[in-house]
Amino acid sequence: MTAVRVGTLATRRVGAALAAGRLNLHLGPFSTALQSHSAKVTRYFCDLYRDCLVTLNEDEIVDYTLRVGAPNLLRRFVRPQIVPDPGFHFPALPLPAHMAPLALEMGMNLTAALQCFRFVMFHAGVVAKNDNAVMIAAHSGGGKSTLTAAMMEAGYRLLSDEFAILHRSRPVLQPYPRPVSLKNASIDVVQAFAGNDAVSTRLEGTPKGTIAYRRARRADVEAMNQVAVPKLLIFPHFTDGRQPGVTQVEPADAAMRLVAGSPNYQVVGEAAFESTMAMFDSLACYEISYGNTEDSVRLVEDLFQETGA
Amino acid sequence: MSSSVEKEWLWFADQSLFSVREMGEVTYIYSLRSGNTHVFNAVSMAMLQYFVAAPRGVDELIAHFPDLMGVTREECPRGVIRRIFGELDDAGLVQPVEKRA
């Protein structure tokens, strides 16, 4: 079956395909068969993934499978819960059913992070301009996603909010443009410059506080097969009200920090080592500190210009 | 590892079992046996190369390493040399290859 954009399909048809487990998402380098009976998953998927390509075919060979549903039959009805099931054992506490979008996104992260061996994966947001990429690496809550979303508004295309996906054979990054995960105060910040339509309904009371998702734009999705060359690696540090500052990071130190955040570096082995080292040959690495989003964007833009990209 | 074990054996670093990449003032070593990536400074790297060149004993290493590094024995005491050698062994980068005659 020819792939079609989610937005061209009726919500009811997407829901039926999801329930039957014959909806295959084709995004970046991965195809994922999704299954869910949750109406919330259907609505979220139709909205946030509306520009993405899917096929409706249960016989298709895919890279990953992901079921998002109740942990057992009883929990579909009694204080309903939802949990991602990537097809292998992974301990995950069930979430209240209204957090279905979070379960879907967590599951999508799991499927790629723990089953991908074709690429080297690093935990980082990635944006690009003219196919030169900026990697944004931070621990959870460190400002990675807010800065990634802000750079989108500054004219950069989104490659990924969650993973820098490095080819094994050459130092280029593969896009995987899924929604950008926003938490707490960053939701208002991103909504203010991206607009209400770009951001999903808020999920209150999640384990990480309030969460919402910023949709990947049509242009980001259309460029999902267009690799980018990493030029700049940023470690952001947001502290409310802080004056902007930049500190250069030794590539050797930056490499170790990036490797520490990789879910598959050890498994991919020597190819991961060689490709990562090759990437650092032409990568400028900085820590930036800032107290507001405007400063963070300006700092990254200035550093990006300095790379000559 | 006891010093008697060290003394009984010649040690060798088989460079087909690791990849080396220099980055700034440090060197990255990827061990094919363990899958671990190690960050080496110039001293550790010099010691690794000492054992790449030929199978050698730890006594020889202790005797020659200060000269190799261009420092005095006081600046490069035996205990430090043994500790760095132990780190190479723990990382699986040097192996005993033959008993001394």
PDB file of C-alpha atoms in Angstrom, chain A residues 102-286:
ATOM      1  CA  LEU A 102       2.939  10.273  27.105  1.00  0.00           C
ATOM      2  CA  ALA A 103       2.762   6.470  27.001  1.00  0.00           C
ATOM      3  CA  LEU A 104       2.905   6.576  23.194  1.00  0.00           C
ATOM      4  CA  GLU A 105       5.915   8.895  23.110  1.00  0.00           C
ATOM      5  CA  MET A 106       7.712   6.958  25.851  1.00  0.00           C
ATOM      6  CA  GLY A 107       7.086   3.772  23.913  1.00  0.00           C
ATOM      7  CA  MET A 108       8.363   5.291  20.678  1.00  0.00           C
ATOM      8  CA  ASN A 109      11.538   6.338  22.496  1.00  0.00           C
ATOM      9  CA  LEU A 110      11.973   2.860  23.942  1.00  0.00           C
ATOM     10  CA  THR A 111      11.497   1.046  20.662  1.00  0.00           C
ATOM     11  CA  ALA A 112      14.200   3.057  18.931  1.00  0.00           C
ATOM     12  CA  ALA A 113      16.617   3.477  21.827  1.00  0.00           C
ATOM     13  CA  LEU A 114      16.782  -0.176  22.789  1.00  0.00           C
ATOM     14  CA  GLN A 115      16.406  -1.927  19.456  1.00  0.00           C
ATOM     15  CA  CYS A 116      18.353   0.195  16.998  1.00  0.00           C
ATOM     16  CA  PHE A 117      21.747  -1.126  15.982  1.00  0.00           C
ATOM     17  CA  ARG A 118      21.914   0.341  12.481  1.00  0.00           C
ATOM     18  CA  PHE A 119      22.884   3.724  13.888  1.00  0.00           C
ATOM     19  CA  VAL A 120      24.659   5.125  16.913  1.00  0.00           C
ATOM     20  CA  MET A 121      22.122   6.863  19.126  1.00  0.00           C
ATOM     21  CA  PHE A 122      22.888   9.729  21.479  1.00  0.00           C
ATOM     22  CA  HIS A 123      20.478  11.459  23.825  1.00  0.00           C
ATOM     23  CA  ALA A 124      20.328  14.913  22.259  1.00  0.00           C
ATOM     24  CA  GLY A 125      18.056  17.261  20.387  1.00  0.00           C
ATOM     25  CA  VAL A 126      19.178  18.062  16.852  1.00  0.00           C
ATOM     26  CA  VAL A 127      18.313  20.961  14.579  1.00  0.00           C
ATOM     27  CA  ALA A 128      19.933  21.986  11.304  1.00  0.00           C
ATOM     28  CA  LYS A 129      20.305  24.846   8.899  1.00  0.00           C
ATOM     29  CA  ASN A 130      21.619  24.238   5.389  1.00  0.00           C
ATOM     30  CA  ASP A 131      22.207  20.627   6.414  1.00  0.00           C
ATOM     31  CA  ASN A 132      24.671  21.657   9.114  1.00  0.00           C
ATOM     32  CA  ALA A 133      23.495  20.382  12.461  1.00  0.00           C
ATOM     33  CA  VAL A 134      23.471  21.626  16.029  1.00  0.00           C
ATOM     34  CA  MET A 135      23.294  18.919  18.691  1.00  0.00           C
ATOM     35  CA  ILE A 136      21.779  19.931  22.028  1.00  0.00           C
ATOM     36  CA  ALA A 137      22.625  17.539  24.855  1.00  0.00           C
ATOM     37  CA  ALA A 138      21.306  17.840  28.388  1.00  0.00           C
ATOM     38  CA  HIS A 139      19.957  15.704  31.155  1.00  0.00           C
ATOM     39  CA  SER A 140      16.179  15.496  31.507  1.00  0.00           C
ATOM     40  CA  GLY A 141      14.846  18.912  32.487  1.00  0.00           C
ATOM     41  CA  GLY A 142      18.088  20.620  31.465  1.00  0.00           C
ATOM     42  CA  GLY A 143      16.546  22.759  28.742  1.00  0.00           C
ATOM     43  CA  LYS A 144      17.256  20.554  25.720  1.00  0.00           C
ATOM     44  CA  SER A 145      13.730  20.444  24.348  1.00  0.00           C
ATOM     45  CA  THR A 146      12.944  24.108  24.991  1.00  0.00           C
ATOM     46  CA  LEU A 147      16.085  25.147  23.150  1.00  0.00           C
ATOM     47  CA  THR A 148      15.366  22.665  20.358  1.00  0.00           C
ATOM     48  CA  ALA A 149      11.866  24.120  19.923  1.00  0.00           C
ATOM     49  CA  ALA A 150      13.205  27.671  20.089  1.00  0.00           C
ATOM     50  CA  MET A 151      15.776  26.940  17.380  1.00  0.00           C
ATOM     51  CA  MET A 152      12.952  25.672  15.151  1.00  0.00           C
ATOM     52  CA  GLU A 153      11.415  29.152  15.353  1.00  0.00           C
ATOM     53  CA  ALA A 154      14.802  30.661  14.501  1.00  0.00           C
ATOM     54  CA  GLY A 155      14.757  28.988  11.089  1.00  0.00           C
ATOM     55  CA  TYR A 156      16.303  25.628  11.841  1.00  0.00           C
ATOM     56  CA  ARG A 157      14.707  22.374  10.797  1.00  0.00           C
ATOM     57  CA  LEU A 158      14.009  19.721  13.389  1.00  0.00           C
ATOM     58  CA  LEU A 159      15.880  16.451  13.081  1.00  0.00           C
ATOM     59  CA  SER A 160      14.939  15.116  16.486  1.00  0.00           C
ATOM     60  CA  ASP A 161      14.110  16.205  19.994  1.00  0.00           C
ATOM     61  CA  GLU A 162      15.326  13.027  21.633  1.00  0.00           C
ATOM     62  CA  PHE A 163      18.021  11.288  19.594  1.00  0.00           C
ATOM     63  CA  ALA A 164      21.043  12.305  17.611  1.00  0.00           C
ATOM     64  CA  ILE A 165      21.114   9.386  15.174  1.00  0.00           C
ATOM     65  CA  LEU A 166      24.618   8.970  13.812  1.00  0.00           C
ATOM     66  CA  HIS A 167      25.395   6.803  10.792  1.00  0.00           C
ATOM     67  CA  ARG A 168      27.873   4.022  11.531  1.00  0.00           C
ATOM     68  CA  SER A 169      29.883   4.508   8.365  1.00  0.00           C
ATOM     69  CA  ARG A 170      30.099   8.308   8.136  1.00  0.00           C
ATOM     70  CA  PRO A 171      29.636  11.204  10.541  1.00  0.00           C
ATOM     71  CA  VAL A 172      26.210  12.450   9.487  1.00  0.00           C
ATOM     72  CA  LEU A 173      22.978  12.629  11.454  1.00  0.00           C
ATOM     73  CA  GLN A 174      19.707  11.069  10.371  1.00  0.00           C
ATOM     74  CA  PRO A 175      16.437  12.914  11.091  1.00  0.00           C
ATOM     75  CA  TYR A 176      13.679  11.351  13.172  1.00  0.00           C
ATOM     76  CA  PRO A 177      11.334  14.336  13.473  1.00  0.00           C
ATOM     77  CA  ARG A 178       8.842  13.405  16.168  1.00  0.00           C
ATOM     78  CA  PRO A 179       7.051  15.858  18.465  1.00  0.00           C
ATOM     79  CA  VAL A 180       9.198  17.894  20.855  1.00  0.00           C
ATOM     80  CA  SER A 181       8.491  17.084  24.504  1.00  0.00           C
ATOM     81  CA  LEU A 182       7.899  20.214  26.594  1.00  0.00           C
ATOM     82  CA  LYS A 183       7.682  20.301  30.352  1.00  0.00           C
ATOM     83  CA  ASN A 184       6.189  22.730  32.835  1.00  0.00           C
ATOM     84  CA  ALA A 185       7.178  26.386  32.284  1.00  0.00           C
ATOM     85  CA  SER A 186       8.674  25.670  28.856  1.00  0.00           C
ATOM     86  CA  ILE A 187       5.192  24.920  27.492  1.00  0.00           C
ATOM     87  CA  ASP A 188       4.092  28.553  27.807  1.00  0.00           C
ATOM     88  CA  VAL A 189       7.422  29.732  26.408  1.00  0.00           C
ATOM     89  CA  VAL A 190       7.166  27.586  23.285  1.00  0.00           C
ATOM     90  CA  GLN A 191       3.441  28.179  22.856  1.00  0.00           C
ATOM     91  CA  ALA A 192       4.096  31.927  22.898  1.00  0.00           C
ATOM     92  CA  PHE A 193       6.371  31.816  19.870  1.00  0.00           C
ATOM     93  CA  ALA A 194       5.098  28.723  18.031  1.00  0.00           C
ATOM     94  CA  GLY A 195       1.360  29.362  18.457  1.00  0.00           C
ATOM     95  CA  ASN A 196      -1.396  27.368  20.099  1.00  0.00           C
ATOM     96  CA  ASP A 197      -1.958  25.092  17.110  1.00  0.00           C
ATOM     97  CA  ALA A 198       1.637  23.859  17.201  1.00  0.00           C
ATOM     98  CA  VAL A 199       1.364  22.529  20.755  1.00  0.00           C
ATOM     99  CA  SER A 200      -0.722  19.613  22.019  1.00  0.00           C
ATOM    100  CA  THR A 201      -3.172  19.567  24.906  1.00  0.00           C
ATOM    101  CA  ARG A 202      -1.388  19.606  28.247  1.00  0.00           C
ATOM    102  CA  LEU A 203      -1.024  16.473  30.339  1.00  0.00           C
ATOM    103  CA  GLU A 204      -1.182  17.461  33.989  1.00  0.00           C
ATOM    104  CA  GLY A 205       0.279  15.496  36.886  1.00  0.00           C
ATOM    105  CA  THR A 206       2.652  13.238  34.971  1.00  0.00           C
ATOM    106  CA  PRO A 207       5.790  11.890  36.687  1.00  0.00           C
ATOM    107  CA  LYS A 208       7.639  14.809  35.071  1.00  0.00           C
ATOM    108  CA  GLY A 209       5.028  17.435  35.886  1.00  0.00           C
ATOM    109  CA  THR A 210       2.912  19.033  33.168  1.00  0.00           C
ATOM    110  CA  ILE A 211       3.818  17.874  29.665  1.00  0.00           C
ATOM    111  CA  ALA A 212       2.818  19.002  26.187  1.00  0.00           C
ATOM    112  CA  TYR A 213       4.224  18.293  22.740  1.00  0.00           C
ATOM    113  CA  ARG A 214       5.257  20.660  19.983  1.00  0.00           C
ATOM    114  CA  ARG A 215       4.399  19.199  16.575  1.00  0.00           C
ATOM    115  CA  ALA A 216       7.151  18.635  13.993  1.00  0.00           C
ATOM    116  CA  ARG A 217       6.350  20.869  11.018  1.00  0.00           C
ATOM    117  CA  ARG A 218       5.460  19.584   7.598  1.00  0.00           C
ATOM    118  CA  ALA A 219       8.824  20.769   6.246  1.00  0.00           C
ATOM    119  CA  ASP A 220      10.650  18.885   9.024  1.00  0.00           C
ATOM    120  CA  VAL A 221       8.816  15.687   8.133  1.00  0.00           C
ATOM    121  CA  GLU A 222       9.375  16.156   4.401  1.00  0.00           C
ATOM    122  CA  ALA A 223      13.128  16.458   5.050  1.00  0.00           C
ATOM    123  CA  MET A 224      13.166  13.256   7.114  1.00  0.00           C
ATOM    124  CA  ASN A 225      15.587  11.526   4.748  1.00  0.00           C
ATOM    125  CA  GLN A 226      17.942  14.488   4.435  1.00  0.00           C
ATOM    126  CA  VAL A 227      21.009  13.915   6.601  1.00  0.00           C
ATOM    127  CA  ALA A 228      22.936  16.756   8.255  1.00  0.00           C
ATOM    128  CA  VAL A 229      26.576  17.165   9.217  1.00  0.00           C
ATOM    129  CA  PRO A 230      27.107  17.848  12.935  1.00  0.00           C
ATOM    130  CA  LYS A 231      29.011  21.106  13.413  1.00  0.00           C
ATOM    131  CA  LEU A 232      28.137  22.248  16.896  1.00  0.00           C
ATOM    132  CA  LEU A 233      27.483  20.442  20.181  1.00  0.00           C
ATOM    133  CA  ILE A 234      25.791  22.474  22.902  1.00  0.00           C
ATOM    134  CA  PHE A 235      25.366  21.611  26.565  1.00  0.00           C
ATOM    135  CA  PRO A 236      22.701  24.068  27.750  1.00  0.00           C
ATOM    136  CA  HIS A 237      22.262  25.252  31.343  1.00  0.00           C
ATOM    137  CA  PHE A 238      19.176  27.292  32.072  1.00  0.00           C
ATOM    138  CA  THR A 239      18.917  29.222  35.316  1.00  0.00           C
ATOM    139  CA  ASP A 240      16.126  31.745  35.581  1.00  0.00           C
ATOM    140  CA  GLY A 241      17.451  35.284  35.224  1.00  0.00           C
ATOM    141  CA  ARG A 242      21.058  34.243  34.596  1.00  0.00           C
ATOM    142  CA  GLN A 243      23.312  36.362  32.374  1.00  0.00           C
ATOM    143  CA  PRO A 244      24.286  34.629  29.121  1.00  0.00           C
ATOM    144  CA  GLY A 245      27.679  32.949  29.045  1.00  0.00           C
ATOM    145  CA  VAL A 246      29.682  30.558  26.905  1.00  0.00           C
ATOM    146  CA  THR A 247      32.404  28.096  27.908  1.00  0.00           C
ATOM    147  CA  GLN A 248      34.294  25.994  25.417  1.00  0.00           C
ATOM    148  CA  VAL A 249      34.309  22.277  26.195  1.00  0.00           C
ATOM    149  CA  GLU A 250      37.268  20.090  25.274  1.00  0.00           C
ATOM    150  CA  PRO A 251      36.150  17.657  22.566  1.00  0.00           C
ATOM    151  CA  ALA A 252      37.541  14.749  24.606  1.00  0.00           C
ATOM    152  CA  ASP A 253      35.348  15.721  27.550  1.00  0.00           C
ATOM    153  CA  ALA A 254      32.333  16.356  25.332  1.00  0.00           C
ATOM    154  CA  ALA A 255      32.744  12.971  23.662  1.00  0.00           C
ATOM    155  CA  MET A 256      32.692  11.148  26.987  1.00  0.00           C
ATOM    156  CA  ARG A 257      29.601  13.068  28.096  1.00  0.00           C
ATOM    157  CA  LEU A 258      27.824  12.247  24.861  1.00  0.00           C
ATOM    158  CA  VAL A 259      28.825   8.586  24.949  1.00  0.00           C
ATOM    159  CA  ALA A 260      27.565   8.329  28.534  1.00  0.00           C
ATOM    160  CA  GLY A 261      24.123   9.285  27.249  1.00  0.00           C
ATOM    161  CA  SER A 262      24.035   6.765  24.419  1.00  0.00           C
ATOM    162  CA  PRO A 263      21.675   3.813  24.701  1.00  0.00           C
ATOM    163  CA  ASN A 264      23.526   1.686  22.169  1.00  0.00           C
ATOM    164  CA  TYR A 265      27.156   2.830  21.880  1.00  0.00           C
ATOM    165  CA  GLN A 266      28.441  -0.247  23.717  1.00  0.00           C
ATOM    166  CA  VAL A 267      26.368  -2.625  21.622  1.00  0.00           C
ATOM    167  CA  VAL A 268      27.248  -1.129  18.245  1.00  0.00           C
ATOM    168  CA  GLY A 269      30.881  -1.399  19.313  1.00  0.00           C
ATOM    169  CA  GLU A 270      33.842  -0.442  17.182  1.00  0.00           C
ATOM    170  CA  ALA A 271      31.711   1.149  14.444  1.00  0.00           C
ATOM    171  CA  ALA A 272      30.231   3.438  17.098  1.00  0.00           C
ATOM    172  CA  PHE A 273      33.700   4.354  18.320  1.00  0.00           C
ATOM    173  CA  GLU A 274      35.017   5.127  14.839  1.00  0.00           C
ATOM    174  CA  SER A 275      31.979   7.103  13.750  1.00  0.00           C
ATOM    175  CA  THR A 276      31.813   9.057  17.002  1.00  0.00           C
ATOM    176  CA  MET A 277      35.494   9.949  16.841  1.00  0.00           C
ATOM    177  CA  ALA A 278      35.122  11.006  13.196  1.00  0.00           C
ATOM    178  CA  MET A 279      32.193  13.220  14.170  1.00  0.00           C
ATOM    179  CA  PHE A 280      34.285  14.992  16.793  1.00  0.00           C
ATOM    180  CA  ASP A 281      36.979  15.815  14.236  1.00  0.00           C
ATOM    181  CA  SER A 282      34.872  18.726  13.021  1.00  0.00           C
ATOM    182  CA  LEU A 283      32.633  19.442  15.994  1.00  0.00           C
ATOM    183  CA  ALA A 284      32.831  22.591  18.116  1.00  0.00           C
ATOM    184  CA  CYS A 285      31.638  21.974  21.685  1.00  0.00           C
ATOM    185  CA  TYR A 286      30.332  24.534  24.170  1.00  0.00           C
TER     186      TYR A 286
END
